PDB file of C-alpha atoms in Angstrom:
ATOM      1  CA  MET A  20     -99.694  60.617  34.377  1.00 78.00           C
ATOM      2  CA  ASN A  21    -103.066  60.656  34.609  1.00 92.00           C
ATOM      3  CA  ALA A  22    -104.337  63.220  32.145  1.00 97.00           C
ATOM      4  CA  MET A  23    -107.824  65.099  33.942  1.00 98.00           C
ATOM      5  CA  ILE A  24    -110.444  66.172  31.436  1.00 98.00           C
ATOM      6  CA  LYS A  25    -113.334  68.539  31.740  1.00 98.00           C
ATOM      7  CA  ALA A  26    -116.088  67.965  28.596  1.00 98.00           C
ATOM      8  CA  PHE A  27    -118.127  70.530  27.439  1.00 98.00           C
ATOM      9  CA  TYR A  28    -121.680  69.936  24.988  1.00 98.00           C
ATOM     10  CA  HIS A  29    -122.359  72.380  22.743  1.00 98.00           C
ATOM     11  CA  THR A  30    -126.287  71.652  22.741  1.00 97.00           C
ATOM     12  CA  ASP A  31    -126.633  73.492  19.060  1.00 97.00           C
ATOM     13  CA  THR A  32    -124.939  70.890  17.171  1.00 97.00           C
ATOM     14  CA  SER A  33    -124.362  67.882  19.413  1.00 97.00           C
ATOM     15  CA  THR A  34    -120.801  68.341  19.631  1.00 98.00           C
ATOM     16  CA  ILE A  35    -118.988  67.436  23.151  1.00 98.00           C
ATOM     17  CA  SER A  36    -115.573  70.309  23.366  1.00 98.00           C
ATOM     18  CA  TYR A  37    -112.555  69.213  25.569  1.00 98.00           C
ATOM     19  CA  VAL A  38    -110.198  70.660  28.020  1.00 98.00           C
ATOM     20  CA  VAL A  39    -107.355  67.855  28.697  1.00 98.00           C
ATOM     21  CA  TYR A  40    -104.599  69.065  31.350  1.00 98.00           C
ATOM     22  CA  ASP A  41    -102.145  67.458  33.667  1.00 98.00           C
ATOM     23  CA  LYS A  42    -103.174  69.230  36.328  1.00 97.00           C
ATOM     24  CA  GLN A  43    -104.749  72.179  38.298  1.00 97.00           C
ATOM     25  CA  GLY A  44    -101.858  75.115  37.356  1.00 98.00           C
ATOM     26  CA  GLY A  45    -100.908  73.237  35.583  1.00 98.00           C
ATOM     27  CA  HIS A  46    -100.553  72.486  31.143  1.00 98.00           C
ATOM     28  CA  ALA A  47    -104.023  71.978  28.933  1.00 98.00           C
ATOM     29  CA  ALA A  48    -104.816  71.137  24.806  1.00 98.00           C
ATOM     30  CA  ILE A  49    -108.227  72.068  23.991  1.00 98.00           C
ATOM     31  CA  VAL A  50    -109.545  69.410  21.668  1.00 98.00           C
ATOM     32  CA  ASP A  51    -112.313  70.543  19.027  1.00 98.00           C
ATOM     33  CA  SER A  52    -114.158  74.123  20.237  1.00 97.00           C
ATOM     34  CA  VAL A  53    -116.670  76.015  18.560  1.00 98.00           C
ATOM     35  CA  LEU A  54    -118.305  78.933  17.749  1.00 98.00           C
ATOM     36  CA  ASP A  55    -121.969  79.553  18.258  1.00 98.00           C
ATOM     37  CA  PHE A  56    -123.630  80.360  14.782  1.00 98.00           C
ATOM     38  CA  ALA A  57    -126.904  81.303  13.810  1.00 97.00           C
ATOM     39  CA  ALA A  58    -127.768  80.057  10.254  1.00 94.00           C
ATOM     40  CA  HIS A  59    -130.689  82.057   9.701  1.00 94.00           C
ATOM     41  CA  SER A  60    -129.657  85.695  10.789  1.00 95.00           C
ATOM     42  CA  GLY A  61    -125.272  84.216  10.233  1.00 95.00           C
ATOM     43  CA  LYS A  62    -124.630  86.044  13.424  1.00 97.00           C
ATOM     44  CA  VAL A  63    -121.599  84.264  15.197  1.00 97.00           C
ATOM     45  CA  TRP A  64    -120.657  85.069  18.457  1.00 98.00           C
ATOM     46  CA  THR A  65    -118.288  83.287  21.635  1.00 98.00           C
ATOM     47  CA  ALA A  66    -120.274  81.768  24.233  1.00 98.00           C
ATOM     48  CA  PHE A  67    -119.170  78.611  24.110  1.00 98.00           C
ATOM     49  CA  ALA A  68    -115.767  78.831  23.534  1.00 98.00           C
ATOM     50  CA  ASP A  69    -115.494  81.737  26.564  1.00 98.00           C
ATOM     51  CA  GLN A  70    -116.862  79.151  29.145  1.00 98.00           C
ATOM     52  CA  GLN A  71    -113.956  77.173  28.528  1.00 98.00           C
ATOM     53  CA  LEU A  72    -111.614  80.337  28.623  1.00 98.00           C
ATOM     54  CA  ALA A  73    -113.174  80.433  31.472  1.00 98.00           C
ATOM     55  CA  PHE A  74    -112.366  77.375  33.505  1.00 98.00           C
ATOM     56  CA  ILE A  75    -108.673  77.607  31.785  1.00 98.00           C
ATOM     57  CA  LYS A  76    -108.961  80.434  34.541  1.00 98.00           C
ATOM     58  CA  GLU A  77    -110.320  79.714  37.193  1.00 98.00           C
ATOM     59  CA  GLN A  78    -107.741  75.939  36.949  1.00 98.00           C
ATOM     60  CA  GLN A  79    -104.442  78.721  35.799  1.00 98.00           C
ATOM     61  CA  LEU A  80    -103.944  77.148  33.201  1.00 98.00           C
ATOM     62  CA  THR A  81    -101.305  77.875  30.472  1.00 98.00           C
ATOM     63  CA  VAL A  82    -102.464  75.740  27.132  1.00 98.00           C
ATOM     64  CA  ASP A  83     -99.901  73.911  25.131  1.00 98.00           C
ATOM     65  CA  TRP A  84    -102.341  73.267  22.104  1.00 98.00           C
ATOM     66  CA  ILE A  85    -105.167  73.821  19.896  1.00 98.00           C
ATOM     67  CA  LEU A  86    -105.766  70.400  18.783  1.00 98.00           C
ATOM     68  CA  GLU A  87    -108.391  69.632  15.848  1.00 98.00           C
ATOM     69  CA  THR A  88    -109.472  65.744  15.117  1.00 98.00           C
ATOM     70  CA  HIS A  89    -110.630  67.149  11.119  1.00 98.00           C
ATOM     71  CA  ALA A  90    -112.087  70.155   9.536  1.00 97.00           C
ATOM     72  CA  HIS A  91    -115.948  69.706  10.417  1.00 96.00           C
ATOM     73  CA  ALA A  92    -119.007  69.719   8.184  1.00 95.00           C
ATOM     74  CA  ASP A  93    -121.350  70.559  11.214  1.00 95.00           C
ATOM     75  CA  HIS A  94    -119.947  72.977  13.394  1.00 97.00           C
ATOM     76  CA  LEU A  95    -117.408  76.236  12.930  1.00 98.00           C
ATOM     77  CA  SER A  96    -114.044  76.016  14.439  1.00 98.00           C
ATOM     78  CA  ALA A  97    -113.671  78.424  17.689  1.00 98.00           C
ATOM     79  CA  ALA A  98    -110.089  77.615  17.307  1.00 98.00           C
ATOM     80  CA  HIS A  99    -108.741  80.942  15.455  1.00 98.00           C
ATOM     81  CA  TYR A 100    -110.833  82.980  18.677  1.00 98.00           C
ATOM     82  CA  LEU A 101    -109.211  81.074  21.454  1.00 98.00           C
ATOM     83  CA  ARG A 102    -106.083  81.237  19.542  1.00 98.00           C
ATOM     84  CA  GLU A 103    -106.155  84.812  19.758  1.00 98.00           C
ATOM     85  CA  GLN A 104    -107.128  84.370  23.222  1.00 98.00           C
ATOM     86  CA  LEU A 105    -104.615  82.325  24.909  1.00 98.00           C
ATOM     87  CA  GLY A 106    -101.128  82.431  22.373  1.00 98.00           C
ATOM     88  CA  SER A 107    -101.323  78.906  21.708  1.00 98.00           C
ATOM     89  CA  PRO A 108     -99.775  76.371  18.636  1.00 98.00           C
ATOM     90  CA  ILE A 109    -103.274  75.163  16.261  1.00 98.00           C
ATOM     91  CA  GLY A 110    -103.291  71.870  15.452  1.00 98.00           C
ATOM     92  CA  VAL A 111    -104.746  69.907  12.939  1.00 98.00           C
ATOM     93  CA  GLY A 112    -103.764  66.520  10.678  1.00 98.00           C
ATOM     94  CA  GLU A 113    -101.870  66.939   7.310  1.00 98.00           C
ATOM     95  CA  GLY A 114    -104.337  65.018   5.271  1.00 98.00           C
ATOM     96  CA  ILE A 115    -106.572  68.873   6.304  1.00 98.00           C
ATOM     97  CA  ILE A 116    -104.255  69.886   2.545  1.00 98.00           C
ATOM     98  CA  LYS A 117    -106.139  67.379   0.711  1.00 97.00           C
ATOM     99  CA  VAL A 118    -108.955  68.876   2.347  1.00 97.00           C
ATOM    100  CA  GLN A 119    -108.036  72.325   1.713  1.00 97.00           C
ATOM    101  CA  LYS A 120    -107.672  71.728  -2.285  1.00 97.00           C
ATOM    102  CA  THR A 121    -111.413  69.717  -2.608  1.00 96.00           C
ATOM    103  CA  PHE A 122    -113.022  72.515  -0.886  1.00 95.00           C
ATOM    104  CA  LYS A 123    -111.294  75.598  -2.475  1.00 96.00           C
ATOM    105  CA  ALA A 124    -112.566  73.905  -5.454  1.00 94.00           C
ATOM    106  CA  VAL A 125    -115.678  74.050  -4.971  1.00 93.00           C
ATOM    107  CA  PHE A 126    -116.442  77.466  -3.205  1.00 95.00           C
ATOM    108  CA  ASN A 127    -114.585  79.271  -5.646  1.00 95.00           C
ATOM    109  CA  ILE A 128    -111.513  80.753  -3.096  1.00 95.00           C
ATOM    110  CA  GLY A 129    -108.396  82.512  -4.684  1.00 94.00           C
ATOM    111  CA  ASP A 130    -105.514  81.526  -3.714  1.00 94.00           C
ATOM    112  CA  ASP A 131    -105.371  85.248  -1.916  1.00 92.00           C
ATOM    113  CA  GLU A 132    -107.294  83.911   0.572  1.00 92.00           C
ATOM    114  CA  LEU A 133    -106.194  81.007   1.109  1.00 94.00           C
ATOM    115  CA  MET A 134    -103.558  78.355  -0.151  1.00 94.00           C
ATOM    116  CA  ALA A 135    -103.670  75.461  -0.167  1.00 96.00           C
ATOM    117  CA  ASP A 136    -100.929  74.209   1.758  1.00 97.00           C
ATOM    118  CA  GLY A 137    -101.613  72.953   5.270  1.00 97.00           C
ATOM    119  CA  GLN A 138    -100.259  76.606   6.340  1.00 97.00           C
ATOM    120  CA  VAL A 139    -103.153  79.142   8.549  1.00 97.00           C
ATOM    121  CA  PHE A 140    -102.711  75.957  10.650  1.00 98.00           C
ATOM    122  CA  ASP A 141     -99.576  76.286  13.079  1.00 98.00           C
ATOM    123  CA  HIS A 142     -98.630  72.747  13.353  1.00 98.00           C
ATOM    124  CA  LEU A 143     -99.539  70.298  10.265  1.00 98.00           C
ATOM    125  CA  PHE A 144     -99.517  65.874  12.508  1.00 98.00           C
ATOM    126  CA  LYS A 145     -98.099  62.953  11.349  1.00 98.00           C
ATOM    127  CA  ASP A 146     -99.150  59.346  12.038  1.00 98.00           C
ATOM    128  CA  GLY A 147     -97.710  58.578  14.731  1.00 98.00           C
ATOM    129  CA  GLU A 148     -96.160  61.175  15.973  1.00 98.00           C
ATOM    130  CA  VAL A 149     -95.429  62.421  19.788  1.00 98.00           C
ATOM    131  CA  PHE A 150     -96.366  65.726  21.117  1.00 98.00           C
ATOM    132  CA  THR A 151     -96.260  67.184  25.158  1.00 98.00           C
ATOM    133  CA  ILE A 152     -99.174  68.530  27.457  1.00 98.00           C
ATOM    134  CA  GLY A 153     -97.072  69.322  30.192  1.00 98.00           C
ATOM    135  CA  ALA A 154     -96.354  65.974  31.912  1.00 98.00           C
ATOM    136  CA  LEU A 155     -98.717  64.283  29.187  1.00 98.00           C
ATOM    137  CA  THR A 156     -97.733  62.496  26.435  1.00 98.00           C
ATOM    138  CA  GLY A 157     -99.768  62.778  23.423  1.00 98.00           C
ATOM    139  CA  LYS A 158     -99.469  60.527  20.241  1.00 98.00           C
ATOM    140  CA  VAL A 159    -101.709  61.000  16.430  1.00 98.00           C
ATOM    141  CA  MET A 160    -103.151  58.385  15.006  1.00 98.00           C
ATOM    142  CA  SER A 161    -104.306  58.993  11.500  1.00 98.00           C
ATOM    143  CA  THR A 162    -108.498  57.897  10.935  1.00 98.00           C
ATOM    144  CA  PRO A 163    -109.409  58.199   7.670  1.00 97.00           C
ATOM    145  CA  GLY A 164    -112.381  57.876   6.742  1.00 97.00           C
ATOM    146  CA  HIS A 165    -115.059  60.313   7.158  1.00 97.00           C
ATOM    147  CA  THR A 166    -112.135  62.340   6.241  1.00 96.00           C
ATOM    148  CA  ASN A 167    -108.824  62.955   4.360  1.00 94.00           C
ATOM    149  CA  ASP A 168    -107.643  64.532   7.567  1.00 97.00           C
ATOM    150  CA  SER A 169    -109.406  62.929  10.122  1.00 98.00           C
ATOM    151  CA  VAL A 170    -106.752  61.924  13.194  1.00 98.00           C
ATOM    152  CA  THR A 171    -107.315  61.183  16.465  1.00 98.00           C
ATOM    153  CA  TYR A 172    -105.225  62.467  19.043  1.00 98.00           C
ATOM    154  CA  LEU A 173    -104.374  59.472  21.878  1.00 98.00           C
ATOM    155  CA  ILE A 174    -103.073  60.900  25.647  1.00 98.00           C
ATOM    156  CA  GLU A 175    -102.532  58.745  28.097  1.00 98.00           C
ATOM    157  CA  GLY A 176    -105.240  56.124  27.699  1.00 98.00           C
ATOM    158  CA  ASN A 177    -107.438  58.238  26.662  1.00 98.00           C
ATOM    159  CA  ALA A 178    -108.827  58.481  22.794  1.00 98.00           C
ATOM    160  CA  PHE A 179    -110.536  61.212  20.980  1.00 98.00           C
ATOM    161  CA  VAL A 180    -111.505  60.326  18.274  1.00 98.00           C
ATOM    162  CA  GLY A 181    -113.520  63.118  16.625  1.00 98.00           C
ATOM    163  CA  ASP A 182    -115.982  62.049  14.673  1.00 96.00           C
ATOM    164  CA  THR A 183    -114.731  58.355  13.317  1.00 97.00           C
ATOM    165  CA  LEU A 184    -116.641  56.541  15.670  1.00 98.00           C
ATOM    166  CA  PHE A 185    -120.035  57.206  18.311  1.00 98.00           C
ATOM    167  CA  MET A 186    -120.964  56.291  21.320  1.00 98.00           C
ATOM    168  CA  PRO A 187    -121.709  51.904  20.368  1.00 98.00           C
ATOM    169  CA  ASP A 188    -124.840  52.412  20.345  1.00 98.00           C
ATOM    170  CA  GLY A 189    -124.821  55.793  17.164  1.00 97.00           C
ATOM    171  CA  GLY A 190    -122.253  53.729  14.888  1.00 97.00           C
ATOM    172  CA  THR A 191    -119.416  55.294  13.029  1.00 97.00           C
ATOM    173  CA  ALA A 192    -119.212  58.098  10.883  1.00 93.00           C
ATOM    174  CA  ARG A 193    -120.104  58.819   7.170  1.00 96.00           C
ATOM    175  CA  CYS A 194    -117.701  58.338   4.401  1.00 97.00           C
ATOM    176  CA  ASP A 195    -120.080  60.276   1.618  1.00 95.00           C
ATOM    177  CA  PHE A 196    -118.211  63.492   2.279  1.00 91.00           C
ATOM    178  CA  PRO A 197    -115.398  64.505  -0.727  1.00 90.00           C
ATOM    179  CA  GLY A 198    -112.386  62.272   0.467  1.00 90.00           C
ATOM    180  CA  GLY A 199    -114.590  60.253   2.763  1.00 95.00           C
ATOM    181  CA  ASP A 200    -114.336  56.363   2.426  1.00 97.00           C
ATOM    182  CA  ALA A 201    -116.104  53.556   4.078  1.00 98.00           C
ATOM    183  CA  GLY A 202    -113.028  50.897   3.514  1.00 98.00           C
ATOM    184  CA  VAL A 203    -111.065  53.650   4.793  1.00 98.00           C
ATOM    185  CA  LEU A 204    -112.918  54.070   7.754  1.00 98.00           C
ATOM    186  CA  TYR A 205    -113.586  50.020   8.672  1.00 98.00           C
ATOM    187  CA  ASP A 206    -109.505  50.320   8.541  1.00 98.00           C
ATOM    188  CA  SER A 207    -109.064  53.406  10.904  1.00 98.00           C
ATOM    189  CA  VAL A 208    -111.717  52.275  13.115  1.00 98.00           C
ATOM    190  CA  SER A 209    -110.026  48.535  13.424  1.00 98.00           C
ATOM    191  CA  ARG A 210    -106.562  50.599  14.371  1.00 98.00           C
ATOM    192  CA  LEU A 211    -108.761  51.845  17.248  1.00 98.00           C
ATOM    193  CA  HIS A 212    -109.946  48.553  18.266  1.00 98.00           C
ATOM    194  CA  SER A 213    -106.892  47.200  18.828  1.00 98.00           C
ATOM    195  CA  LEU A 214    -105.833  49.860  21.195  1.00 98.00           C
ATOM    196  CA  PRO A 215    -106.143  48.483  24.837  1.00 98.00           C
ATOM    197  CA  ALA A 216    -109.090  47.367  25.776  1.00 98.00           C
ATOM    198  CA  GLU A 217    -109.347  49.206  29.083  1.00 98.00           C
ATOM    199  CA  THR A 218    -108.489  52.790  26.484  1.00 98.00           C
ATOM    200  CA  ARG A 219    -111.212  55.663  27.286  1.00 98.00           C
ATOM    201  CA  LEU A 220    -112.905  56.527  23.744  1.00 98.00           C
ATOM    202  CA  TRP A 221    -113.846  60.023  24.155  1.00 98.00           C
ATOM    203  CA  MET A 222    -116.976  61.448  21.456  1.00 98.00           C
ATOM    204  CA  CYS A 223    -117.145  64.044  19.079  1.00 98.00           C
ATOM    205  CA  HIS A 224    -120.925  64.377  18.820  1.00 97.00           C
ATOM    206  CA  ASP A 225    -123.369  62.300  20.541  1.00 97.00           C
ATOM    207  CA  TYR A 226    -126.930  62.322  18.955  1.00 95.00           C
ATOM    208  CA  GLN A 227    -128.747  60.581  21.760  1.00 96.00           C
ATOM    209  CA  PRO A 228    -130.363  57.515  20.005  1.00 95.00           C
ATOM    210  CA  ASP A 229    -133.883  57.259  20.951  1.00 94.00           C
ATOM    211  CA  GLY A 230    -133.864  60.229  23.108  1.00 96.00           C
ATOM    212  CA  ARG A 231    -131.457  58.612  26.025  1.00 96.00           C
ATOM    213  CA  GLU A 232    -129.057  60.593  28.224  1.00 98.00           C
ATOM    214  CA  LEU A 233    -126.190  62.340  26.619  1.00 98.00           C
ATOM    215  CA  ALA A 234    -123.035  60.236  26.925  1.00 98.00           C
ATOM    216  CA  TYR A 235    -119.928  60.524  25.160  1.00 98.00           C
ATOM    217  CA  VAL A 236    -116.988  57.932  26.559  1.00 98.00           C
ATOM    218  CA  THR A 237    -116.607  55.248  26.133  1.00 98.00           C
ATOM    219  CA  THR A 238    -113.955  51.604  26.447  1.00 98.00           C
ATOM    220  CA  VAL A 239    -112.492  49.781  23.421  1.00 98.00           C
ATOM    221  CA  ALA A 240    -114.428  47.224  24.674  1.00 98.00           C
ATOM    222  CA  GLU A 241    -117.262  47.792  24.912  1.00 98.00           C
ATOM    223  CA  SER A 242    -116.861  49.697  21.444  1.00 98.00           C
ATOM    224  CA  ARG A 243    -115.658  46.160  20.089  1.00 98.00           C
ATOM    225  CA  SER A 244    -118.066  44.352  21.220  1.00 98.00           C
ATOM    226  CA  HIS A 245    -121.030  46.518  20.845  1.00 98.00           C
ATOM    227  CA  ASN A 246    -120.839  49.243  17.999  1.00 98.00           C
ATOM    228  CA  ILE A 247    -123.597  48.987  15.569  1.00 97.00           C
ATOM    229  CA  HIS A 248    -122.288  48.711  12.739  1.00 97.00           C
ATOM    230  CA  ILE A 249    -118.465  47.852  13.307  1.00 97.00           C
ATOM    231  CA  HIS A 250    -118.447  45.309  16.374  1.00 96.00           C
ATOM    232  CA  GLN A 251    -116.170  42.021  15.988  1.00 94.00           C
ATOM    233  CA  GLY A 252    -117.588  39.631  13.779  1.00 95.00           C
ATOM    234  CA  VAL A 253    -118.288  43.038  11.108  1.00 97.00           C
ATOM    235  CA  ASP A 254    -116.257  41.685   7.768  1.00 97.00           C
ATOM    236  CA  LYS A 255    -114.784  45.024   6.074  1.00 98.00           C
ATOM    237  CA  ASP A 256    -117.201  43.794   3.357  1.00 97.00           C
ATOM    238  CA  ALA A 257    -120.389  44.197   5.918  1.00 97.00           C
ATOM    239  CA  PHE A 258    -119.148  46.988   6.903  1.00 98.00           C
ATOM    240  CA  ILE A 259    -119.099  48.852   3.810  1.00 97.00           C
ATOM    241  CA  GLN A 260    -122.464  47.532   2.021  1.00 97.00           C
ATOM    242  CA  VAL A 261    -123.797  48.751   5.660  1.00 96.00           C
ATOM    243  CA  ARG A 262    -122.481  52.407   6.229  1.00 97.00           C
ATOM    244  CA  GLN A 263    -122.977  53.137   2.368  1.00 96.00           C
ATOM    245  CA  ALA A 264    -126.536  51.705   2.307  1.00 96.00           C
ATOM    246  CA  ARG A 265    -126.876  54.408   5.567  1.00 95.00           C
ATOM    247  CA  ASP A 266    -125.091  57.899   3.328  1.00 96.00           C
ATOM    248  CA  LYS A 267    -127.710  57.193   0.716  1.00 94.00           C
ATOM    249  CA  HIS A 268    -129.890  58.745   2.252  1.00 92.00           C
ATOM    250  CA  LEU A 269    -128.697  61.523   4.657  1.00 92.00           C
ATOM    251  CA  ASP A 270    -129.234  64.831   4.408  1.00 90.00           C
ATOM    252  CA  VAL A 271    -125.913  67.702   4.181  1.00 88.00           C
ATOM    253  CA  PRO A 272    -125.959  68.697   7.087  1.00 91.00           C
ATOM    254  CA  LYS A 273    -127.522  72.120   8.263  1.00 90.00           C
ATOM    255  CA  LEU A 274    -124.284  73.529   8.924  1.00 94.00           C
ATOM    256  CA  LEU A 275    -121.991  72.081   5.897  1.00 94.00           C
ATOM    257  CA  TYR A 276    -120.969  75.419   4.103  1.00 94.00           C
ATOM    258  CA  PRO A 277    -120.550  77.606   6.744  1.00 96.00           C
ATOM    259  CA  SER A 278    -118.267  75.317   8.369  1.00 97.00           C
ATOM    260  CA  VAL A 279    -115.930  74.054   6.300  1.00 97.00           C
ATOM    261  CA  GLN A 280    -115.630  77.116   4.639  1.00 96.00           C
ATOM    262  CA  VAL A 281    -114.015  78.694   8.377  1.00 97.00           C
ATOM    263  CA  ASN A 282    -112.943  75.395   9.108  1.00 98.00           C
ATOM    264  CA  ILE A 283    -110.631  75.032   6.266  1.00 98.00           C
ATOM    265  CA  ARG A 284    -109.797  78.312   6.910  1.00 97.00           C
ATOM    266  CA  CYS A 285    -108.583  77.492  10.725  1.00 97.00           C
ATOM    267  CA  GLY A 286    -111.330  78.757  12.127  1.00 97.00           C
ATOM    268  CA  HIS A 287    -111.438  82.160  10.595  1.00 95.00           C
ATOM    269  CA  LEU A 288    -114.255  83.748   8.814  1.00 94.00           C
ATOM    270  CA  PRO A 289    -114.201  84.527   5.304  1.00 94.00           C
ATOM    271  CA  ALA A 290    -112.755  87.869   4.125  1.00 92.00           C
ATOM    272  CA  ALA A 291    -114.935  91.014   4.103  1.00 93.00           C
ATOM    273  CA  GLU A 292    -115.575  92.264   0.752  1.00 93.00           C
ATOM    274  CA  SER A 293    -115.436  95.859   0.714  1.00 95.00           C
ATOM    275  CA  ASN A 294    -117.968  97.149   2.232  1.00 97.00           C
ATOM    276  CA  ASP A 295    -116.738  95.197   5.504  1.00 96.00           C
ATOM    277  CA  THR A 296    -118.821  92.335   5.555  1.00 95.00           C
ATOM    278  CA  ALA A 297    -117.954  89.148   5.323  1.00 94.00           C
ATOM    279  CA  TYR A 298    -120.136  85.767   3.617  1.00 95.00           C
ATOM    280  CA  ILE A 299    -120.789  82.554   3.522  1.00 94.00           C
ATOM    281  CA  LYS A 300    -121.264  80.838   0.310  1.00 93.00           C
ATOM    282  CA  ILE A 301    -124.045  77.838  -0.444  1.00 92.00           C
ATOM    283  CA  PRO A 302    -123.222  76.291  -4.135  1.00 90.00           C
ATOM    284  CA  LEU A 303    -126.550  76.472  -5.916  1.00 90.00           C
ATOM    285  CA  ILE A 304    -128.207  73.460  -7.496  1.00 85.00           C
ATOM    286  CA  LEU A 305    -131.259  73.778 -10.076  1.00 85.00           C
ATOM    287  CA  GLU A 306    -133.248  70.896 -10.325  1.00 83.00           C
ATOM    288  CA  ARG A 307    -135.534  71.195 -13.058  1.00 81.00           C
ATOM    289  CA  SER A 308    -138.707  69.115 -12.792  1.00 75.00           C
ATOM    290  CA  SER A 309    -138.736  66.277 -14.663  1.00 69.00           C
ATOM    291  CA  GLN A 310    -142.672  67.799 -16.561  1.00 64.00           C
ATOM    292  CA  ALA A 311    -140.142  70.993 -17.586  1.00 57.00           C
ATOM    293  CA  ASP A 312    -139.649  72.283 -21.183  1.00 54.00           C
TER     294      ASP A 312
END
C-alpha cells in the first residue's frame, strides 16, 4: 500500500516534520515534531504541533505512533505534548540510553529526575524491527554516526532519515557531538544508499544552500550520485577527512542545550523547582585570555 505523506515545515529551526498515513479516516504516525521555543525569553508554545493535530482531525486519523529519529540538538520535541493530546506511544531507537547517560552527566541530572534507561519513552526500537501504521508496514534501520541513537524509518518505499543525510547539495550530518563518529556515519549512509534506487529519502532539515527553494525529498539514486559529501566513488577515509575538517569549524547549534535537555526526557520540560518554574541549564566554560595572570 502506498503511504500518504504530509510535510510540515518549522521555519525557526528549518525542521521538516511529517504525518505519514494509510488513507483518510485511517491510521498515521508523526515523525520528528517540534515545540515552538524562544531562547531569548524561555517561552514555549505549541502552534506548530497544533497544526499537525488540526490536520489529523481534519483527515480523521488515528495516530498509532509518535516517532523520533533521534534526540535532536536543534529543536525541542513535541512528542510528550502530542502523546498527551492523542494517547499515542512514542518510539525511538534503543541507542537513546547511551545518549541519556552522556547528557545526564553533562547537565548533572539526578536519578530522581531521569533514569538513563529509556523508559520515559514508550518503545525502544531495535535495528530491523518491524512495526505497523494501520495498513502500512514500517521497518527500523539503525543509522548512527551523527548520534548514537539515530534511526531511519522505512515505510513502504519511503525512508525518514532524520539528520543522517541532507539533500544532495547539503551533504551529511555533523559527527562532532558526543557519540558521533564519521566512520560510523559513512557505514550508515552506505546502508541507506544500498536501498532500492527509487526509495524516497525524506529529510528532517533543509538549510537551503545558496538560497535555493525549500526541498526535503530526494531518492536513493539521486543521493548516491550527487551527495556532495558521500557520492559514489568517495571512499571511507576520504569521507572521514572531509567530515572531520568541516566539523572543526562548526559552531554549537544555538538550541543545543535546551533541545537535548528536553529531548532526552521524551519532550518533557525539566522538572519545576520550588518556585514552580522550570529552568534550562547552560554549562559555563570559562576561557581566560592568554595575557591574563
